[in-house]
């Protein structure tokens, strides 16, 4: 049996984080220059069921049998066995690596699950559709995040810009005009389940105020859709700033995020906001094409630990 490998990209949320957990639409795009990779190497000398999992970046080198059932990597592997109807897997080593920052709001956990699911189901000759992969990755996301909205597994499994709304068919964005985005990593991390839990607590204490925030963010996502298709920078910039303002009121921003957001605006970004769970992780700025390099430099000067640029182009992201 040959070595089989599969990749899955990172992702970034443009509009609608947190509100998406409460049924509002959110927009996310894949970030193809970042990726998780899973490599399945058959071990013809091993006993059936003898499965080794290696993920050096998280210091993991263990037998599958020794990993707890709720270990996200073990869960993804076992879900792949089920999906491919494999009761007695042959011996193999699964190697996992990723260039996606961990806990940075760029979908590293969903991308790792999806790379594993793809690699193993291909290895067993039972490839799955993007929807099937997304549904399985969602169950692993529940282990990581408790109550994920499902946006990460969807955008990463489909590898297309999406408008995502809980329990609704996924919509893809067909972009006519390219837009340039600069992503700055604060280097600080707060697990998404923590910020999601805090927002839930505030929502429960003050349902009227927080429902209004969620609805306003939902409106922003709806208005942003035609703006993204047509590359309407002034509209998108304004909507990003409004979205950031609401996220600040909801308590998920942070001084470091705001410092980078301000630096991007000063360097010519038409709008900027945090992206993902917040209180650290990444911010994203919309750049006039001629300013992207300047904004990138300004973010590095302002202390960003890593900066990525990405272009949202016709029907895909590059
Ligand atoms: O931190 P990330 O990129 O995994 O994004 C979290 C997005 C939230 O809306 C805050 C949570 C969710 O499950 O959608």
XYZ file of C-alpha atoms and ligand atoms in Angstrom:
332
model
C 0.000 0.000 0.000
C 1.453 3.416 -0.887
C 1.872 6.337 1.512
C -1.241 8.532 1.320
C -1.354 12.141 2.390
C -4.035 14.812 2.482
C -4.057 18.528 3.264
C -6.626 20.946 4.626
C -6.283 24.753 4.554
C -6.558 27.316 7.320
C -9.476 29.703 7.427
C -10.294 33.218 8.512
C -13.648 34.707 9.487
C -14.361 38.020 7.740
C -17.657 38.873 9.445
C -20.051 37.430 12.010
C -18.027 35.523 14.629
C -19.863 34.864 17.912
C -23.203 36.007 16.446
C -22.999 32.879 14.239
C -23.304 30.733 17.370
C -26.753 32.349 17.871
C -28.012 31.654 14.344
C -26.782 34.764 12.539
C -24.897 34.500 9.223
C -21.098 34.696 9.161
C -18.637 34.829 6.284
C -15.364 32.923 6.179
C -12.729 32.167 3.555
C -10.082 29.458 3.293
C -6.460 30.509 3.669
C -4.691 28.134 1.305
C -1.128 29.141 2.073
C -1.544 27.661 5.558
C -2.272 23.978 5.824
C -2.548 20.907 7.991
C -1.183 17.672 6.521
C -1.879 14.070 7.488
C 0.305 11.296 6.100
C -0.624 7.618 6.407
C 2.336 5.245 6.189
C 1.461 1.552 6.039
C 3.460 -0.690 8.319
C 3.484 -4.116 6.639
C 5.447 -5.648 9.519
C 3.010 -4.517 12.231
C 0.012 -6.379 13.646
C -3.491 -5.324 12.522
C -4.711 -2.511 14.771
C -1.148 -1.440 15.562
C -1.505 2.302 14.924
C 1.035 4.927 15.828
C 0.148 8.632 15.855
C 2.906 11.215 15.563
C 2.335 14.968 15.799
C 5.737 16.436 16.751
C 4.408 20.022 17.058
C 2.291 18.984 20.041
C 4.872 16.456 21.298
C 2.554 13.560 20.511
C 4.014 10.150 19.684
C 1.655 7.484 20.937
C -0.203 4.361 20.081
C -3.859 5.003 19.179
C -4.852 2.439 21.814
C -3.199 4.594 24.517
C -5.022 7.817 23.617
C -8.211 8.679 25.517
C -11.435 8.373 23.482
C -12.015 12.104 23.761
C -8.569 12.981 22.386
C -9.469 15.007 19.267
C -6.910 13.270 17.019
C -7.929 9.808 18.241
C -11.575 10.783 17.741
C -10.914 11.849 14.131
C -9.061 8.569 13.450
C -11.858 6.444 14.938
C -14.511 8.402 13.020
C -12.589 7.702 9.800
C -12.587 3.937 10.608
C -16.357 4.054 11.181
C -17.021 6.058 8.024
C -14.951 3.604 5.958
C -16.542 0.576 7.768
C -13.147 -0.646 8.935
C -13.296 -2.954 11.972
C -9.749 -4.257 11.906
C -7.432 -1.577 10.473
C -4.042 -2.661 9.134
C -0.948 -1.394 10.973
C 0.081 2.123 10.000
C 1.716 5.303 11.270
C -0.208 8.570 10.968
C 1.991 11.666 10.874
C 0.368 15.056 11.403
C 1.886 18.469 10.813
C 0.460 21.943 10.396
C 1.562 25.451 9.493
C -1.666 26.934 10.907
C -1.129 28.822 14.196
C -2.645 26.825 17.074
C -5.543 28.546 18.920
C -5.173 31.573 16.663
C -8.661 31.600 15.161
C -7.414 30.169 11.867
C -9.114 26.821 12.099
C -6.116 24.690 13.050
C -8.176 22.093 14.944
C -10.757 21.644 12.169
C -8.018 21.535 9.520
C -6.130 18.793 11.390
C -9.337 16.728 11.749
C -10.191 17.201 8.083
C -6.695 16.277 6.888
C -6.875 13.092 9.010
C -10.378 12.201 7.816
C -9.416 12.756 4.179
C -6.124 10.874 4.376
C -7.586 7.841 6.164
C -10.768 7.493 4.121
C -8.643 7.759 0.949
C -6.208 5.218 2.387
C -9.101 2.781 2.880
C -10.400 3.490 -0.644
C -13.615 5.107 0.696
C -13.277 8.831 -0.053
C -16.044 11.001 1.414
C -17.797 14.104 0.060
C -16.959 17.545 1.474
C -20.307 17.538 3.321
C -19.590 14.164 4.910
C -16.081 15.247 5.937
C -17.484 18.486 7.351
C -20.110 16.646 9.429
C -17.515 14.287 10.918
C -15.105 17.136 11.643
C -17.934 18.926 13.448
C -18.188 16.115 15.988
C -14.448 16.488 16.689
C -14.893 20.276 16.963
C -17.457 19.601 19.710
C -14.687 17.966 21.755
C -12.476 21.044 21.291
C -15.042 23.795 21.624
C -18.203 22.451 23.267
C -20.762 24.267 21.122
C -19.079 25.227 17.842
C -21.236 26.940 15.252
C -19.900 24.695 12.471
C -18.360 27.477 10.383
C -14.765 26.168 10.615
C -15.459 22.607 9.471
C -17.653 23.882 6.626
C -15.293 26.465 5.140
C -12.289 24.150 5.476
C -13.994 21.011 4.107
C -15.392 22.912 1.108
C -12.280 25.084 0.599
C -14.399 27.936 -0.743
C -15.554 31.304 0.621
C -18.804 30.616 2.469
C -21.744 32.370 4.010
C -22.584 30.100 6.899
C -25.717 30.023 8.952
C -26.398 27.337 11.513
C -28.776 24.604 10.325
C -29.117 26.172 6.878
C -27.684 24.962 3.580
C -24.255 26.431 3.054
C -23.939 29.268 0.513
C -20.786 29.894 -1.509
C -19.622 33.372 -2.462
C -18.794 33.891 -6.124
C -16.456 36.828 -6.079
C -16.243 39.129 -9.135
C -13.601 41.586 -7.937
C -10.552 40.542 -5.906
C -9.999 41.953 -2.421
C -6.708 41.988 -0.487
C -6.583 41.025 3.171
C -3.810 41.272 5.746
C -3.980 39.064 8.828
C -1.970 39.899 11.949
C -1.349 37.412 14.755
C -1.228 38.927 18.250
C 0.701 35.888 19.508
C -1.720 35.817 22.456
C -4.251 33.033 22.734
C -7.510 32.510 24.547
C -9.267 29.220 23.793
C -12.394 29.822 21.716
C -14.558 27.822 24.136
C -13.660 30.382 26.842
C -14.717 33.471 24.878
C -17.827 31.639 23.612
C -18.701 30.712 27.224
C -18.175 34.323 28.376
C -20.427 35.661 25.635
C -23.073 33.094 26.618
C -22.865 34.204 30.243
C -23.291 37.877 29.257
C -26.135 36.934 26.919
C -27.904 35.069 29.730
C -27.419 37.999 32.123
C -28.528 40.536 29.545
C -30.475 38.808 26.759
C -31.959 41.950 25.232
C -28.665 43.810 24.887
C -26.799 40.798 23.502
C -29.598 39.744 21.121
C -29.390 43.244 19.657
C -25.614 42.866 19.198
C -26.091 39.509 17.463
C -28.785 40.896 15.160
C -26.654 43.921 14.282
C -23.736 41.641 13.440
C -26.052 39.457 11.344
C -27.107 42.567 9.405
C -23.447 43.440 8.853
C -22.768 39.961 7.407
C -25.801 40.286 5.117
C -24.690 43.713 3.863
C -21.129 42.494 3.388
C -22.100 39.734 0.931
C -22.700 41.944 -2.130
C -19.746 44.099 -1.036
C -17.439 41.066 -1.146
C -18.762 39.943 -4.518
C -18.236 43.395 -6.063
C -15.099 44.343 -4.130
C -16.782 47.432 -2.649
C -13.937 48.583 -0.373
C -15.610 51.614 1.254
C -18.679 49.546 2.205
C -16.633 46.581 3.442
C -14.277 48.799 5.431
C -17.166 50.527 7.165
C -18.816 47.194 7.963
C -15.574 45.783 9.396
C -15.198 48.762 11.701
C -18.828 48.472 12.829
C -18.388 44.737 13.424
C -15.245 45.417 15.511
C -17.101 48.020 17.561
C -19.828 45.489 18.411
C -17.247 42.809 19.284
C -15.601 45.309 21.647
C -18.939 45.963 23.351
C -19.417 42.203 23.682
C -16.111 42.002 25.567
C -14.126 39.753 23.208
C -11.554 42.264 21.968
C -8.268 43.014 23.729
C -5.742 45.881 23.942
C -3.274 43.990 21.722
C -5.915 43.330 19.067
C -6.970 46.974 19.158
C -3.359 48.128 18.901
C -2.871 46.072 15.711
C -6.262 47.133 14.320
C -5.323 50.772 14.844
C -1.898 50.271 13.259
C -3.526 48.719 10.176
C -6.004 51.587 9.853
C -3.215 54.170 10.201
C -1.267 52.393 7.441
C -4.184 52.705 5.040
C -6.492 49.756 5.731
C -10.063 50.649 4.793
C -11.313 48.653 7.775
C -10.030 46.194 10.369
C -11.398 43.906 13.033
C -10.561 40.943 15.198
C -11.254 37.549 13.664
C -12.388 34.378 15.422
C -12.937 33.911 19.121
C -11.011 37.061 20.114
C -9.052 38.141 23.273
C -5.937 37.398 21.263
C -5.580 35.345 18.122
C -5.771 37.240 14.869
C -7.037 40.506 13.467
C -7.804 41.085 9.809
C -7.530 44.258 7.735
C -8.918 45.029 4.308
C -6.232 46.642 2.169
C -6.431 48.713 -0.985
C -4.263 46.517 -3.265
C -1.440 49.104 -3.412
C -1.293 49.300 0.415
C -1.102 45.637 1.401
C 2.701 45.632 1.799
C 2.610 48.850 3.854
C -0.064 47.453 6.165
C 1.885 44.239 6.566
C 5.008 46.218 7.549
C 2.991 48.397 9.960
C 1.590 45.313 11.693
C 5.057 43.829 12.134
C 6.269 47.193 13.530
C 3.299 47.243 15.900
C 4.342 43.859 17.321
C 2.375 41.283 15.304
C 4.023 37.896 15.796
C 3.156 36.720 12.281
C 1.489 38.433 9.343
C -0.243 36.700 6.434
C -1.668 38.226 3.292
C -4.383 36.646 1.235
C -6.379 37.606 -1.845
C -10.022 36.731 -2.208
C -10.421 36.155 -5.936
C -13.037 34.864 -8.369
C -14.640 31.903 -6.668
C -11.568 31.074 -4.648
C -8.924 32.438 -2.325
C -5.220 32.460 -3.223
O -11.544 31.144 17.014
P -12.118 30.478 15.829
O -11.602 30.895 14.519
O -12.246 28.994 15.965
O -13.569 31.033 15.610
C -14.527 31.021 16.551
C -15.735 31.607 15.943
C -16.855 31.733 16.942
O -17.950 32.299 16.235
C -16.476 32.655 18.080
C -17.256 30.382 17.519
C -17.924 29.471 16.530
O -18.052 28.273 16.870
O -18.357 29.909 15.460
